[in-house]
Amino acid sequence: MLETTIRNKLAQKDILLMTHIVIGYPNLDTSFEVVRTMVEAGVDLMELQIPFSEPMADGSVILKANQDALATGITVDQCFDFAQQVARDYQIPFLFMTYYNILFKYGVEAFAERMAECGLCGAIVPDLPPEEADEYLAAMNRHGLAPIFIFAPNTGETRMRQIAAHGSGFIYCMARKGVTGLQTDFSQQLGGHLAHCRAATELPLALGFGVKDHDDVQFIKGKADIAVVGSEAIRVLDSQGVAAVGDLIRSLR
Amino acid sequence: MDKRGYFSGFGGCFIPEILTQTFEELVQAYEAAKADPGFWQEYLDVMSTYSCRPTPLTFAGNLTNHFGGARIYIKREDLNHTGAHKANNVMGQGLLVKRMGKTRVIAETGAGQHGVATATMAARMGFDCTIYMGEEDVERQRPNVFWMERLGATVVSVRDGSRTLKDAINEAFRDWVSNMDTTHYVLGTACGPHPFPEMVAWFQSIIGTEARKQILEREGRLPRRVYACVGGGSNAMGLFSGFMDDPVELVGVEAGGKGLDSGLHAARLSSRDASIGVAQGYKTYFLQDGDGQMRDTHSISAGLDYVGVSPILAHLQAIGRARFEAATDAEVLEAVTLTMRKEGLIPALESSHAFAQAFKEAPTLAKDDIVIINQSGRGDKDIFTVADAFDDPAWKAFIQHKAEQYHA
Ligand SMILES: Cc1ncc(COP(=O)(O)O)c(C=O)c1O
């Protein structure tokens, strides 16, 4: 389902944009504003991160956003309500991004059921490798949701094929090692890596980690299908406010 | 794709994809080392020539008389090089790092003992070394920060989250996912993703193996109970593994902080406040809220001030093989004072939790019962905390005088 939506969009655009927000950072009202601004600026998909106290795969920008959001007292319940509202208001696919403990504590089946009720399309759970994901995969499948898995720069071809067999919607390719928010070198080597990713799966490819401007997105065109902007949007929000986030998005393609 | 490293459903390996290859290599190196008798011999050689193994088993005659119950023995892990059991794990992993051909090590530390041990290993084996330590722990274990830096390690003070051990672990993982080609993460306790719980327990098993042999030599029979404090669970796993197949009761003692009803503690297995979750790469009991957000923990001892606990200990509790209790900050200060005055031993505040629980139980046991307490480390590092707890006037005057000298 998510894959079909992506393919339809790809028939009209040479690259799609996926943006990321941390729900409740710096507060829920601003999060609504940011989603509205991003959708109006033309983003094609959005990742909504449910804050977690131990965001191990995130770098300093998103780590701080997680902590600040939690400090406002935001709950998982409120995150569901938020997702339901934006999914009702805007006609683009929304995904949850969070860490596995949030699903595990809620109950994986109940979590997936509520995701579907809220109109979400899928989830990215970076600390849940396919080996540990039986219950999650079954629940996501049952509710027609896309489990998005990750290809890392050091993932070998055999493993890529195994991972892709479990995923749906698209594959999230990391542009480099490390955590979110650091500098990425958009080099020939990265182009080669994306070619390997392409050969290993039929699923659309998203590229994230360090994507921040027009040049980066131009580089990605033709090599992947979706450019993912995460930390940079938070940086712009912090330094220049919500309207500037819209300018950033419009400048990318 | 198989599930690995499960103990009664606890454990596992919940890692981001970027670390998959690194963990495959680590599991391979660990399994090859386990299958190679030469490796363990090399390990024993290092531990007996660089550290102080076998560490003695000390009969505590005065404490035994004082309580009038079981005969109390103390396993002296404080006599390891750097003053704690942490050296056992660190030197073992150091030998593995050599085999894997890596050139840099990183570690988290709470009490600073694991950090100091890692810094000595890195200096001796020629590795670059970075240690992550929560800001609160930097403050309360300052002497160890000094030694790590003198030993050539970079100490990074972690200001995120609760600024204690769990936050240092997160930060070490963030370093590792960038630098795993050159770097090994020397995890300091029997927690984290597979193979760490099992591997750290293996290196620490040297404690229990020695203790069992020593008590049989001295007394000709096994102890009734053995006691160890539980932070992440490595010294407890080390002692327990020597007695796993014996009719010996295994008692783990967690940080009761200001009391189990106060909410200010780090008791995961001995309180009702913890629930099963998945964080820091493994499944176990965590002190967390209903949403799965980790709570702040409290303990007078930095080394026990942690939200999770070894999945192998969670398993031993689940199958009824081990019992878990908690000792409060106040009980711990009383225990360390008594141990100093009666035996002239200075246990670390972490270790003193095991002493406190053994002291509660010793009077109820028969005179021919034997108990062993694991003195996981020495208390020198706690000089500031203990001085504050007793509001030591002479020490305060000295610090003030020293500060004036620096101002001059
Ligand atoms: C002396 C000492 N004992 C015990 C611990 C707790 O760790 P574990 O439960 O892994 O033995 C520490 C940790 O820093 C320590 O320094």
XYZ file of C-alpha atoms and ligand atoms in Angstrom:
677
model
C 0.000 0.000 0.000
C 2.659 2.495 1.058
C 4.818 1.255 -1.804
C 2.019 1.939 -4.296
C 1.566 5.471 -2.982
C 5.294 6.062 -3.349
C 5.354 4.646 -6.872
C 2.450 6.859 -7.928
C 4.246 9.919 -6.617
C 7.452 8.829 -8.342
C 5.576 8.800 -11.647
C 5.297 12.585 -11.253
C 8.508 13.599 -9.438
C 12.119 12.558 -9.880
C 12.801 12.596 -6.149
C 10.488 12.498 -3.129
C 11.146 14.287 0.159
C 10.603 12.737 3.546
C 11.012 14.919 6.618
C 11.241 14.051 10.272
C 10.000 15.696 13.426
C 10.159 14.809 17.101
C 6.586 14.959 18.371
C 6.247 17.535 21.127
C 9.498 19.361 20.404
C 9.633 22.085 21.459
C 5.904 21.680 22.239
C 2.832 20.106 20.640
C 1.506 23.342 19.151
C 4.768 23.986 17.357
C 4.846 20.373 16.139
C 1.431 20.907 14.491
C 2.731 24.102 12.925
C 5.843 22.372 11.621
C 3.829 19.542 10.029
C 1.493 22.052 8.363
C 4.440 24.082 7.095
C 6.247 21.025 5.778
C 3.171 19.645 4.010
C 2.410 23.022 2.437
C 6.034 23.248 1.293
C 5.508 19.996 -0.573
C 6.990 17.129 1.435
C 5.839 13.729 0.234
C 6.104 11.657 3.420
C 6.793 12.327 7.082
C 8.430 10.474 9.955
C 6.931 11.322 13.345
C 9.332 10.368 16.117
C 7.840 9.344 19.450
C 10.377 10.618 21.983
C 12.301 8.011 23.971
C 14.588 8.543 26.940
C 17.417 6.444 25.401
C 17.624 7.368 21.698
C 20.804 5.405 21.070
C 20.969 5.862 17.285
C 20.397 9.609 17.357
C 23.030 12.334 17.420
C 23.041 15.450 19.563
C 20.341 17.460 17.735
C 17.636 14.783 17.798
C 18.794 13.510 21.201
C 18.208 16.941 22.682
C 14.835 17.229 20.942
C 13.812 13.874 22.489
C 14.847 15.016 25.951
C 13.229 18.432 25.672
C 9.982 16.898 24.415
C 9.945 14.417 27.311
C 10.638 17.240 29.744
C 7.336 18.837 28.656
C 5.640 15.671 29.912
C 4.549 14.310 26.545
C 3.108 10.781 26.590
C 2.811 8.004 24.010
C -0.954 8.512 24.120
C -0.563 12.137 23.116
C 1.730 11.069 20.278
C -0.985 8.780 18.926
C -3.533 11.601 19.148
C -1.129 13.912 17.370
C -0.553 11.375 14.604
C -4.266 10.780 14.200
C -4.926 14.477 13.819
C -2.212 15.144 11.218
C -3.063 11.993 9.267
C -6.665 13.213 9.099
C -5.703 16.754 8.111
C -3.079 16.008 5.461
C -3.114 13.572 2.582
C 0.487 12.357 2.717
C 1.752 9.109 4.274
C 2.870 9.444 7.899
C 5.179 6.964 9.623
C 6.134 6.525 13.234
C 9.807 6.448 14.097
C 10.731 5.330 17.588
C 12.686 2.785 19.612
C 11.412 -0.695 20.309
C 10.749 -0.239 24.026
C 7.923 2.179 23.228
C 6.137 -0.534 21.225
C 7.084 -3.295 23.639
C 5.690 -1.521 26.705
C 2.494 -0.562 24.907
C 2.083 -4.111 23.622
C 3.262 -4.654 20.072
C -0.100 -5.863 18.764
C -2.061 -3.073 20.453
C 0.476 -0.538 19.196
C 0.092 -1.685 15.588
C -3.678 -1.770 15.895
C -3.775 1.811 17.137
C -1.331 2.927 14.445
C -3.738 1.605 11.834
C -6.706 3.282 13.538
C -4.813 6.579 13.513
C -4.173 6.332 9.799
C -0.424 5.807 9.967
C 1.262 3.862 7.151
C 4.315 2.276 8.740
C 7.140 2.492 11.251
C 10.911 2.778 11.498
C 12.362 1.160 14.622
C 16.154 1.443 14.404
C 17.000 -0.795 17.354
C 14.836 -3.689 16.160
C 16.734 -5.919 13.733
C 14.706 -8.468 11.751
C 16.106 -11.261 13.969
C 14.194 -9.876 16.943
C 11.139 -8.725 15.012
C 8.809 -11.762 14.698
C 6.045 -10.336 16.843
C 6.392 -6.877 15.314
C 6.329 -8.185 11.752
C 3.232 -10.274 12.427
C 1.408 -7.330 14.008
C 2.401 -4.869 11.288
C 1.283 -7.330 8.632
C -2.013 -7.993 10.310
C -2.811 -4.292 10.285
C -1.560 -3.509 6.782
C 1.348 -1.398 8.030
C 4.799 -1.166 6.452
C 7.783 -2.174 8.603
C 10.648 -0.061 7.264
C 14.069 -1.679 7.636
C 17.500 -0.160 7.261
C 20.467 -0.877 5.008
C 23.733 0.343 6.550
C 26.850 1.161 4.515
C 28.423 -2.075 5.755
C 25.414 -4.329 5.141
C 26.486 -7.066 2.748
C 24.453 -8.170 -0.238
C 23.187 -11.436 1.243
C 21.983 -9.666 4.344
C 20.401 -6.891 2.277
C 18.297 -9.527 0.525
C 17.289 -11.083 3.858
C 16.332 -7.715 5.299
C 14.414 -6.682 2.195
C 12.394 -9.901 2.372
C 11.022 -8.710 5.747
C 10.489 -5.054 4.832
C 7.803 -3.321 2.847
C 7.020 0.220 1.706
C 10.620 1.200 1.135
C 14.128 0.569 2.466
C 15.872 3.259 4.490
C 19.518 3.504 3.407
C 21.987 5.163 5.760
C 24.328 7.468 3.867
C 27.151 6.797 6.293
C 28.148 5.259 9.619
C 27.452 7.031 12.872
C 24.428 8.687 14.398
C 21.968 11.183 12.907
C 22.919 14.805 12.406
C 26.584 14.579 11.447
C 28.251 15.700 8.210
C 27.913 13.318 5.238
C 30.249 13.119 2.270
C 28.026 12.765 -0.820
C 30.680 10.983 -2.833
C 31.090 8.506 -5.629
C 31.474 5.828 -2.982
C 27.985 6.585 -1.708
C 26.706 6.335 -5.284
C 28.267 2.877 -5.500
C 26.650 1.836 -2.242
C 23.234 2.945 -3.487
C 23.728 0.914 -6.658
C 24.316 -2.155 -4.475
C 21.193 -1.362 -2.471
C 19.219 -1.024 -5.704
C 20.456 -4.388 -6.929
C 19.429 -6.095 -3.681
C 15.767 -5.038 -3.593
C 12.803 -4.063 -5.705
C 11.564 -1.766 -2.945
C 11.969 2.014 -3.328
C 15.040 3.421 -1.575
C 15.170 6.326 0.839
C 18.497 7.928 1.691
C 19.018 9.636 5.015
C 21.696 10.784 7.503
C 23.238 14.180 6.787
C 20.956 15.334 3.931
C 20.729 19.111 4.396
C 20.542 21.132 1.164
C 19.741 21.379 -2.533
C 23.091 19.917 -3.643
C 22.651 16.837 -1.472
C 19.183 16.240 -2.919
C 20.453 16.729 -6.489
C 23.119 14.132 -5.775
C 20.493 11.648 -4.615
C 18.279 12.048 -7.721
C 18.490 8.981 -9.908
C 20.306 6.983 -7.203
C 17.519 6.745 -4.635
C 13.811 7.574 -4.631
C 13.357 9.491 -1.408
C 15.640 12.043 0.260
C 15.246 12.173 4.037
C 15.802 15.411 5.949
C 15.983 15.072 9.735
C 18.361 17.007 11.978
C 18.728 19.908 9.527
C 15.034 20.781 9.828
C 15.352 20.856 13.613
C 18.442 23.054 13.367
C 16.578 25.506 11.146
C 13.537 25.415 13.428
C 15.743 26.162 16.441
C 17.689 28.974 14.837
C 15.156 30.615 12.481
C 11.677 29.436 13.385
C 8.846 27.573 11.675
C 8.553 29.674 8.511
C 12.212 29.102 7.704
C 11.571 25.343 7.782
C 9.178 25.874 4.860
C 11.870 27.823 2.987
C 14.344 25.004 3.612
C 11.958 22.386 2.191
C 11.159 24.499 -0.890
C 14.868 25.031 -1.565
C 15.675 21.332 -1.629
C 14.293 20.162 -5.015
C 18.576 -15.079 11.052
C 18.419 -16.608 14.540
C 17.695 -15.182 17.910
C 20.751 -15.283 20.116
C 21.734 -14.875 23.715
C 18.408 -15.562 25.408
C 18.023 -16.688 29.015
C 14.390 -17.433 29.991
C 13.376 -14.843 27.398
C 15.773 -12.171 28.739
C 18.731 -10.862 26.756
C 18.804 -10.870 22.971
C 20.605 -8.506 20.653
C 18.670 -5.340 19.826
C 21.209 -3.389 17.821
C 21.024 -0.945 14.936
C 21.866 -2.445 11.545
C 25.170 -0.569 11.353
C 26.544 -2.740 14.202
C 25.450 -6.116 12.818
C 28.777 -6.873 11.209
C 30.714 -5.716 14.278
C 28.701 -8.023 16.516
C 29.168 -10.927 14.124
C 32.928 -10.417 14.341
C 32.793 -10.101 18.115
C 30.721 -13.264 18.537
C 33.176 -15.099 16.301
C 36.213 -13.861 18.223
C 34.551 -14.714 21.542
C 33.558 -18.201 20.444
C 36.978 -18.897 18.999
C 38.590 -17.771 22.274
C 36.266 -19.984 24.292
C 37.114 -22.984 22.160
C 40.863 -22.329 22.493
C 42.371 -23.543 25.787
C 45.431 -21.410 24.990
C 43.330 -18.293 25.325
C 42.216 -19.028 28.868
C 45.769 -19.938 29.831
C 47.022 -16.632 28.431
C 44.269 -14.902 30.401
C 45.278 -16.669 33.628
C 48.908 -15.723 33.025
C 48.034 -12.049 32.620
C 45.792 -12.071 35.663
C 48.397 -13.708 37.878
C 51.322 -11.542 36.755
C 49.711 -8.166 36.040
C 46.826 -8.338 38.489
C 46.789 -10.183 41.780
C 45.151 -13.482 41.001
C 44.223 -15.663 42.645
C 42.830 -13.080 45.024
C 42.722 -14.249 48.661
C 39.714 -15.500 50.532
C 39.879 -13.802 53.921
C 38.254 -15.237 57.041
C 36.564 -12.369 58.878
C 36.915 -13.662 62.445
C 35.934 -10.446 64.196
C 32.791 -9.950 62.135
C 31.930 -13.626 62.658
C 32.203 -13.204 66.446
C 30.360 -9.897 66.325
C 27.290 -11.420 64.696
C 27.553 -14.767 66.440
C 26.175 -16.721 63.477
C 27.656 -17.999 60.231
C 31.387 -18.034 59.555
C 32.034 -15.033 57.301
C 34.562 -15.190 54.486
C 35.404 -12.341 52.150
C 36.532 -12.796 48.550
C 39.090 -10.068 47.996
C 38.441 -8.668 44.506
C 39.620 -5.328 45.923
C 43.144 -6.723 45.649
C 43.027 -6.808 41.873
C 45.133 -4.262 40.045
C 43.083 -1.009 40.019
C 41.157 -2.218 43.025
C 38.095 -3.986 41.677
C 36.813 -7.046 39.849
C 36.508 -4.856 36.746
C 40.095 -5.779 35.813
C 39.028 -9.401 35.183
C 36.658 -8.408 32.408
C 38.839 -5.678 30.999
C 42.001 -7.755 30.594
C 39.973 -10.542 28.996
C 38.379 -8.188 26.485
C 41.783 -6.579 25.911
C 43.177 -9.930 24.780
C 40.186 -10.286 22.433
C 40.775 -6.791 21.024
C 44.320 -7.835 20.147
C 42.985 -10.902 18.380
C 40.479 -8.785 16.466
C 43.238 -6.387 15.430
C 41.533 -3.219 16.656
C 43.515 -0.229 17.878
C 41.127 1.779 20.013
C 38.927 0.985 22.996
C 36.011 2.890 24.480
C 34.103 2.235 27.674
C 31.386 3.576 29.927
C 31.986 3.894 33.605
C 29.870 4.657 36.655
C 32.084 4.343 39.706
C 35.104 4.959 37.526
C 36.539 1.529 38.381
C 35.771 0.084 34.983
C 37.119 3.223 33.348
C 40.376 3.091 35.279
C 40.768 -0.620 34.564
C 40.155 -0.001 30.850
C 42.657 2.862 30.836
C 45.358 0.645 32.362
C 44.630 -2.126 29.864
C 44.799 0.365 26.986
C 48.083 1.801 28.244
C 49.630 -1.641 28.611
C 48.348 -3.054 25.333
C 48.911 0.119 23.335
C 45.343 1.128 22.450
C 43.849 4.611 22.228
C 41.205 4.997 24.897
C 38.096 7.117 25.459
C 35.935 6.752 28.569
C 32.347 8.005 28.825
C 31.142 8.939 32.291
C 27.958 10.668 33.439
C 28.480 14.173 34.752
C 27.052 13.238 38.147
C 29.526 10.359 38.425
C 32.456 12.545 37.332
C 31.572 14.708 40.282
C 31.253 11.954 42.873
C 34.149 9.756 41.720
C 36.656 12.483 40.901
C 39.793 10.577 42.019
C 39.149 7.955 39.336
C 38.746 10.666 36.665
C 42.146 11.980 37.644
C 43.757 8.547 37.254
C 42.089 7.798 33.931
C 43.430 11.039 32.511
C 46.911 10.428 33.957
C 46.844 7.000 32.328
C 46.362 8.682 28.968
C 42.632 8.171 28.428
C 40.242 10.863 27.255
C 37.365 11.178 29.712
C 34.126 12.532 28.256
C 31.642 13.880 30.775
C 28.121 12.989 29.571
C 25.529 15.685 30.217
C 22.489 13.963 28.665
C 19.577 12.289 30.405
C 20.165 11.397 34.040
C 23.937 11.988 33.686
C 24.782 8.578 35.126
C 25.782 5.127 33.916
C 22.990 4.511 31.395
C 23.716 7.809 29.666
C 27.405 6.942 29.484
C 26.440 3.637 27.823
C 24.299 5.450 25.213
C 27.155 7.783 24.441
C 29.633 4.923 24.102
C 27.271 3.288 21.587
C 27.074 6.567 19.647
C 30.859 6.581 19.411
C 30.929 2.917 18.439
C 28.492 3.228 15.504
C 30.874 5.782 13.978
C 34.189 4.082 14.733
C 33.594 0.342 14.906
C 36.175 -0.455 12.233
C 39.022 0.515 14.573
C 37.268 0.483 17.911
C 36.050 -2.104 20.393
C 33.514 -1.152 23.048
C 34.667 -2.705 26.321
C 31.284 -2.962 28.021
C 31.879 -3.092 31.759
C 29.150 -5.332 33.041
C 27.092 -8.417 32.203
C 24.485 -6.384 30.325
C 23.939 -5.087 26.814
C 23.436 -7.011 23.578
C 24.620 -10.602 23.125
C 27.427 -11.681 23.508
C 28.291 -9.148 26.241
C 26.292 -10.616 29.156
C 27.637 -14.096 28.516
C 31.165 -12.971 27.658
C 31.596 -10.662 30.652
C 30.211 -13.391 32.928
C 32.761 -15.784 31.441
C 35.702 -13.534 32.265
C 34.318 -12.855 35.739
C 33.773 -16.568 36.413
C 37.383 -16.595 37.576
C 36.066 -15.155 40.887
C 33.717 -18.028 41.607
C 36.074 -20.714 40.365
C 38.760 -19.525 42.779
C 36.363 -18.940 45.678
C 34.942 -22.460 45.441
C 38.396 -24.034 45.411
C 39.587 -21.823 48.268
C 36.664 -22.518 50.583
C 36.970 -26.258 49.991
C 40.671 -26.066 50.844
C 40.020 -24.037 53.998
C 36.836 -25.594 55.327
C 36.424 -28.795 53.373
C 32.815 -27.902 52.606
C 30.715 -25.478 50.618
C 29.229 -22.218 51.890
C 25.533 -22.031 52.702
C 25.114 -18.653 50.988
C 27.190 -16.325 48.835
C 26.551 -12.584 48.570
C 27.390 -10.092 45.834
C 26.229 -6.576 45.052
C 24.400 -6.058 41.759
C 24.892 -3.056 39.520
C 24.821 -4.478 36.032
C 25.600 -7.837 37.572
C 29.147 -8.747 36.583
C 30.740 -9.391 39.980
C 27.602 -11.264 41.042
C 27.694 -13.432 37.909
C 31.388 -14.009 38.544
C 30.914 -15.272 42.087
C 27.662 -17.152 41.387
C 29.045 -19.060 38.433
C 31.436 -20.933 40.735
C 28.512 -22.332 42.734
C 25.847 -22.711 40.059
C 25.673 -26.511 40.322
C 26.091 -26.673 44.103
C 23.503 -26.568 46.891
C 24.545 -22.988 47.658
C 22.105 -20.093 47.901
C 23.035 -17.192 45.609
C 22.105 -13.763 46.981
C 22.342 -10.603 44.864
C 22.074 -7.247 46.622
C 20.809 -4.174 44.805
C 20.887 -0.515 45.724
C 17.956 0.220 48.031
C 18.884 3.919 48.004
C 16.610 5.858 50.311
C 14.309 2.841 50.677
C 12.228 0.715 48.327
C 9.105 2.767 49.091
C 10.825 6.068 48.381
C 11.099 5.676 44.623
C 14.731 6.710 45.073
C 16.589 3.462 44.500
C 18.052 1.235 41.813
C 16.367 -2.058 42.753
C 15.256 -3.807 39.588
C 14.902 -7.381 40.771
C 14.125 -6.843 44.458
C 11.444 -4.149 44.135
C 8.081 -4.025 42.408
C 8.991 -0.832 40.608
C 10.708 -2.423 37.607
C 9.120 -4.044 34.569
C 10.380 -5.903 31.529
C 11.562 -3.740 28.656
C 14.085 -3.476 25.849
C 16.783 -0.814 26.001
C 20.521 -0.464 25.571
C 20.408 -3.458 23.277
C 18.838 -6.107 25.524
C 15.670 -7.255 27.226
C 15.490 -7.294 30.999
C 13.859 -5.608 33.995
C 14.169 -1.839 33.794
C 13.108 0.932 36.140
C 10.789 2.655 33.687
C 7.423 4.366 33.555
C 4.257 3.040 31.921
C 5.274 4.488 28.551
C 8.681 2.788 28.641
C 10.687 5.906 29.458
C 13.575 5.133 31.796
C 13.354 6.618 35.271
C 16.060 8.317 37.247
C 17.637 5.926 39.705
C 19.357 6.668 42.976
C 22.160 5.082 44.925
C 24.920 6.332 47.178
C 27.191 4.193 44.998
C 27.697 5.251 41.391
C 28.402 1.673 40.314
C 24.952 0.381 41.315
C 23.047 3.435 40.064
C 21.723 1.824 36.873
C 18.256 1.237 35.325
C 18.782 -2.262 33.915
C 20.268 -5.518 35.148
C 21.992 -8.539 33.659
C 19.552 -10.684 31.669
C 21.286 -13.740 33.130
C 20.463 -12.577 36.668
C 16.853 -11.884 35.612
C 16.819 -15.480 34.368
C 18.311 -16.857 37.619
C 15.571 -15.070 39.524
C 12.879 -16.336 37.154
C 13.931 -19.959 37.637
C 14.301 -19.510 41.401
C 18.064 -20.122 41.394
C 19.039 -16.758 42.918
C 17.461 -14.439 45.459
C 17.649 -10.640 45.248
C 17.543 -8.187 48.128
C 18.229 -4.488 48.556
C 20.345 -2.540 51.043
C 19.714 1.142 51.712
C 22.296 3.920 51.605
C 22.149 4.161 55.401
C 22.622 0.401 55.903
C 25.570 0.518 53.516
C 27.336 3.278 55.434
C 26.838 1.311 58.627
C 28.234 -1.834 57.004
C 31.321 -0.123 55.611
C 32.033 1.476 58.992
C 31.693 -1.807 60.846
C 33.878 -3.643 58.325
C 36.617 -1.034 58.623
C 36.594 -1.077 62.412
C 36.307 -4.843 62.859
C 38.468 -6.143 60.022
C 40.517 -3.207 58.773
C 39.041 -3.692 55.321
C 37.709 -0.793 53.228
C 35.091 -2.121 50.834
C 33.781 0.074 48.021
C 30.300 1.466 48.631
C 29.093 -0.875 45.853
C 30.535 -3.955 47.594
C 29.253 -2.730 50.964
C 25.720 -3.531 49.788
C 26.660 -7.227 49.819
C 28.174 -6.811 53.291
C 25.040 -5.066 54.589
C 22.770 -7.903 53.449
C 25.099 -10.613 54.759
C 25.187 -8.811 58.123
C 21.368 -8.887 58.248
C 21.344 -12.636 57.663
C 24.490 -13.931 59.385
C 23.040 -13.882 62.942
C 20.125 -16.060 61.801
C 22.423 -18.792 60.472
C 24.039 -21.628 62.442
C 27.600 -21.329 63.724
C 28.835 -23.999 61.356
C 27.247 -22.363 58.324
C 29.603 -20.522 56.015
C 28.898 -17.409 53.961
C 31.102 -15.719 51.379
C 30.803 -12.013 50.649
C 32.286 -10.669 47.427
C 34.320 -7.559 48.177
C 34.100 -6.455 44.553
C 36.280 -3.399 45.095
C 38.155 -1.182 47.499
C 36.698 1.984 48.935
C 39.486 4.490 48.341
C 37.620 6.036 45.412
C 34.689 6.860 47.713
C 36.708 9.182 49.932
C 34.610 12.260 49.107
C 31.246 10.499 49.430
C 32.135 8.802 52.710
C 33.688 11.985 54.125
C 30.474 13.862 53.267
C 28.258 11.137 54.714
C 30.066 11.426 58.044
C 30.520 15.163 57.668
C 34.198 14.610 58.576
C 35.439 17.953 59.988
C 39.175 17.285 59.600
C 38.740 16.270 55.964
C 36.660 19.368 55.201
C 39.300 21.582 56.785
C 41.955 19.892 54.666
C 39.976 20.423 51.415
C 39.402 24.073 52.284
C 43.082 24.512 53.014
C 43.991 22.831 49.725
C 41.584 25.081 47.808
C 43.185 28.150 49.371
C 46.591 26.930 48.224
C 45.286 26.660 44.663
C 43.898 30.196 44.877
C 47.157 31.632 46.150
C 33.618 -1.996 43.092
C 32.413 -2.221 42.253
N 31.554 -3.189 42.594
C 30.440 -3.424 41.873
C 30.129 -2.675 40.767
C 28.856 -2.973 40.050
O 29.015 -3.606 38.825
P 28.645 -5.115 38.594
O 27.261 -5.330 39.073
O 28.783 -5.301 37.137
O 29.612 -5.944 39.346
C 31.001 -1.658 40.361
C 30.692 -0.863 39.164
O 31.177 0.159 38.885
C 32.173 -1.434 41.129
O 33.036 -0.471 40.782
